[in-house]
PDB file of C-alpha atoms and ligand atoms in Angstrom:
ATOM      1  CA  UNK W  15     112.085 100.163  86.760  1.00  0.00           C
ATOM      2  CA  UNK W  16     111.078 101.099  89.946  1.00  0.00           C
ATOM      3  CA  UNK W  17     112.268  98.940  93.282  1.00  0.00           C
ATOM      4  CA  UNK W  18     110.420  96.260  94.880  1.00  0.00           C
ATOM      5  CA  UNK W  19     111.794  96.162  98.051  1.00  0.00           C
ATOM      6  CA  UNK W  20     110.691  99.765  99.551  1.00  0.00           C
ATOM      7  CA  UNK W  21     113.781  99.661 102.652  1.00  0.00           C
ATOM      8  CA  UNK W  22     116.568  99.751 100.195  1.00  0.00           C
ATOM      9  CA  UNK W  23     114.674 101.910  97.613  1.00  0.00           C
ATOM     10  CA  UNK W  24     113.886 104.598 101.151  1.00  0.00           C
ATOM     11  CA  UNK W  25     117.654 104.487 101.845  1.00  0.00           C
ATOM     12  CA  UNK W  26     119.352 105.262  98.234  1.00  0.00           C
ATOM     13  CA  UNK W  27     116.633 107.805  97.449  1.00  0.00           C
ATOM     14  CA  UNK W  28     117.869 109.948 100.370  1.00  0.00           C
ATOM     15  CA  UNK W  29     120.937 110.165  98.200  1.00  0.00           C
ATOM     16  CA  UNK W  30     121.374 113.499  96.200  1.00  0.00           C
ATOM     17  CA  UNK W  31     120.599 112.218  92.831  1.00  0.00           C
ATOM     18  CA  UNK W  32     123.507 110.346  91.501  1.00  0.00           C
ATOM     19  CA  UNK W  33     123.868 112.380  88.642  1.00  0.00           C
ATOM     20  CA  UNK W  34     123.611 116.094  89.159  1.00  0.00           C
ATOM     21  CA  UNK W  35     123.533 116.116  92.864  1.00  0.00           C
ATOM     22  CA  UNK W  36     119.980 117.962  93.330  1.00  0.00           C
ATOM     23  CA  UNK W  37     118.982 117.198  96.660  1.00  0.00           C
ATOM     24  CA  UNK W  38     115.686 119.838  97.490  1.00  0.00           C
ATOM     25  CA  UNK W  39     113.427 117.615  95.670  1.00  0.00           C
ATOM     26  CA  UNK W  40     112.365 114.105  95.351  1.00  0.00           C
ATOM     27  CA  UNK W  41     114.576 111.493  94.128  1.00  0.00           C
ATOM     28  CA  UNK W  42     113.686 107.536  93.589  1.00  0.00           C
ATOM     29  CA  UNK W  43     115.859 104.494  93.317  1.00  0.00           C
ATOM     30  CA  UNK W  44     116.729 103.281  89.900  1.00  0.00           C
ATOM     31  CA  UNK W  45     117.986 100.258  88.626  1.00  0.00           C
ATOM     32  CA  UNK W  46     120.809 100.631  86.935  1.00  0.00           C
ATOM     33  CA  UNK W  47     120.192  97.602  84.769  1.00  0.00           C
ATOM     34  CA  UNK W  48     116.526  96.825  85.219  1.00  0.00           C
ATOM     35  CA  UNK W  49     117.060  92.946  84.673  1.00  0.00           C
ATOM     36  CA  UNK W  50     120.012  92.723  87.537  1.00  0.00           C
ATOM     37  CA  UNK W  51     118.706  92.362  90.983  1.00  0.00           C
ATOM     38  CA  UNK W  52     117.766  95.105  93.838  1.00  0.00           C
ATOM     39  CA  UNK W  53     121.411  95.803  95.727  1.00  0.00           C
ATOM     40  CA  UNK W  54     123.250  98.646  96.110  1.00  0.00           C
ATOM     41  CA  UNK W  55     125.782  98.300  93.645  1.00  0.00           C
ATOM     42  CA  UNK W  56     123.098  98.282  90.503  1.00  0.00           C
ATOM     43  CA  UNK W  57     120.725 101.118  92.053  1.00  0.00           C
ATOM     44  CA  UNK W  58     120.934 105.102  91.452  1.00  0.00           C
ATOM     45  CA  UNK W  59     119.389 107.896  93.277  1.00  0.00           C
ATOM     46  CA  UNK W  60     117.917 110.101  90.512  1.00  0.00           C
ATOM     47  CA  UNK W  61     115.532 112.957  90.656  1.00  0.00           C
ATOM     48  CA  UNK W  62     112.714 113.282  88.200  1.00  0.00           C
ATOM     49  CA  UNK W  63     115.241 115.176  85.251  1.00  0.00           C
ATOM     50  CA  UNK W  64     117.806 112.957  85.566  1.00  0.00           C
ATOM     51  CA  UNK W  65     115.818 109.701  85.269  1.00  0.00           C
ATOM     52  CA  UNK W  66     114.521 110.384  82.285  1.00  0.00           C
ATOM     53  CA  UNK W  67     118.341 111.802  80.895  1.00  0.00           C
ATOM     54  CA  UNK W  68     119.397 107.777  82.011  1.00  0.00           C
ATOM     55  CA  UNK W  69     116.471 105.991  81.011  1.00  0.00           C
ATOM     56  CA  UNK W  70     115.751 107.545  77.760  1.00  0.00           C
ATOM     57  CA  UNK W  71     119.147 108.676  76.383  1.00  0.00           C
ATOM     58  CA  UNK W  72     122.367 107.698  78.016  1.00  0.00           C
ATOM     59  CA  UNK W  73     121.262 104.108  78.429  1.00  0.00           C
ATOM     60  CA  UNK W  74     120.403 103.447  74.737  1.00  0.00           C
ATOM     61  CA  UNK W  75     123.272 105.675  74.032  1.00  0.00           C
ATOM     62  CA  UNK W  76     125.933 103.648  76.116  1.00  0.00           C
ATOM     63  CA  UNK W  77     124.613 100.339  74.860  1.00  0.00           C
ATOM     64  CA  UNK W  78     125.170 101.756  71.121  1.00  0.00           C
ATOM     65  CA  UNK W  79     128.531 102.801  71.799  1.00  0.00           C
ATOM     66  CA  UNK W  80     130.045  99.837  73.673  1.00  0.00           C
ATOM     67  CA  UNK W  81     128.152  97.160  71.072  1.00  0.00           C
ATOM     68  CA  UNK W  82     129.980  99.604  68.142  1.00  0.00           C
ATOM     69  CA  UNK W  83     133.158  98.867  70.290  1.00  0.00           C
ATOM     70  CA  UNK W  84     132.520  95.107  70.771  1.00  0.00           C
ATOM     71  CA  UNK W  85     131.514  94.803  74.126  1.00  0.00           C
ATOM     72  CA  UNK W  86     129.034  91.578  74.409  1.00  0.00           C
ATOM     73  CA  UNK W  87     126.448  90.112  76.789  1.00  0.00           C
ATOM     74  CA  UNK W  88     125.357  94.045  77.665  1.00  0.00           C
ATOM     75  CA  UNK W  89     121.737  94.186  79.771  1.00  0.00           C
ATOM     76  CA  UNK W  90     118.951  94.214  77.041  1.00  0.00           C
ATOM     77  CA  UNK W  91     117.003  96.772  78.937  1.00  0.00           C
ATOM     78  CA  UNK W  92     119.510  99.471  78.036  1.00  0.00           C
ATOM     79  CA  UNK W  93     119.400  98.788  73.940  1.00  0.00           C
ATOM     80  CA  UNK W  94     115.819 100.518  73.755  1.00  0.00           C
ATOM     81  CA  UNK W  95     114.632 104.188  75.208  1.00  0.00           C
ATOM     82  CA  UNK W  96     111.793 103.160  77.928  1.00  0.00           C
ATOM     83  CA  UNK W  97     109.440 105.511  76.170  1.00  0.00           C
ATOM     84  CA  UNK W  98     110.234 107.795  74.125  1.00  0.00           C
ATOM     85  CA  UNK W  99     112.050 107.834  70.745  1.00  0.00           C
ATOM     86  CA  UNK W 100     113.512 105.179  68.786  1.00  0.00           C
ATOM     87  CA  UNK W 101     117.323 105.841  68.853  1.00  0.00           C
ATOM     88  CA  UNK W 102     117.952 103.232  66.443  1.00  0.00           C
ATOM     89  CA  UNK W 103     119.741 103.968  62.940  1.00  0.00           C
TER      90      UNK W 103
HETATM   91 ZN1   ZN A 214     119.317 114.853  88.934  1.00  0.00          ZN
END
């Protein structure tokens, strides 16, 4: 989910992208849990790759894994890929 507020969203995307470090190209600010609100401490800087790694498979992947191990109360944007395949078995 992309940020509202276009200051903060500026300032993390001249971060190398939080999860592989590419910094040549263009990164955006993601939420890390798209229902949580726009701060620092639930945003990534991710280039184009890497977004769609955390959006479409470690999110619905972490949420599978920590429900299996009883965690509770987890963001409900991270139980379902955004848009691509249905993870669910
Ligand atoms: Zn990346």
């Amino acid at each position: 989910m992309a940020f509202k507020n276009r200051n903060l969203a500026r300032r993390i995307a001249k971060d190398p992208c939080s999860w592989c470090g590419w910094k040549a190209g263009r990164r955006h600010a993601a939420h890390i849990i798209d229902e949580g609100p726009e701060r620092d401490w639930n945003a990534l800087s991710l280039c184009p790759n890497c977004s769609t790694v955390f959006d479409e498979i470690v999110r619905p992947k972490l949420y599978k894994a920590l429900t299996k191990f009883g965690a509770m109360g987890l963001p409900k944007s991270w139980s379902k890929d955004n848009k691509m395949s249905d993870l669910s078995e």
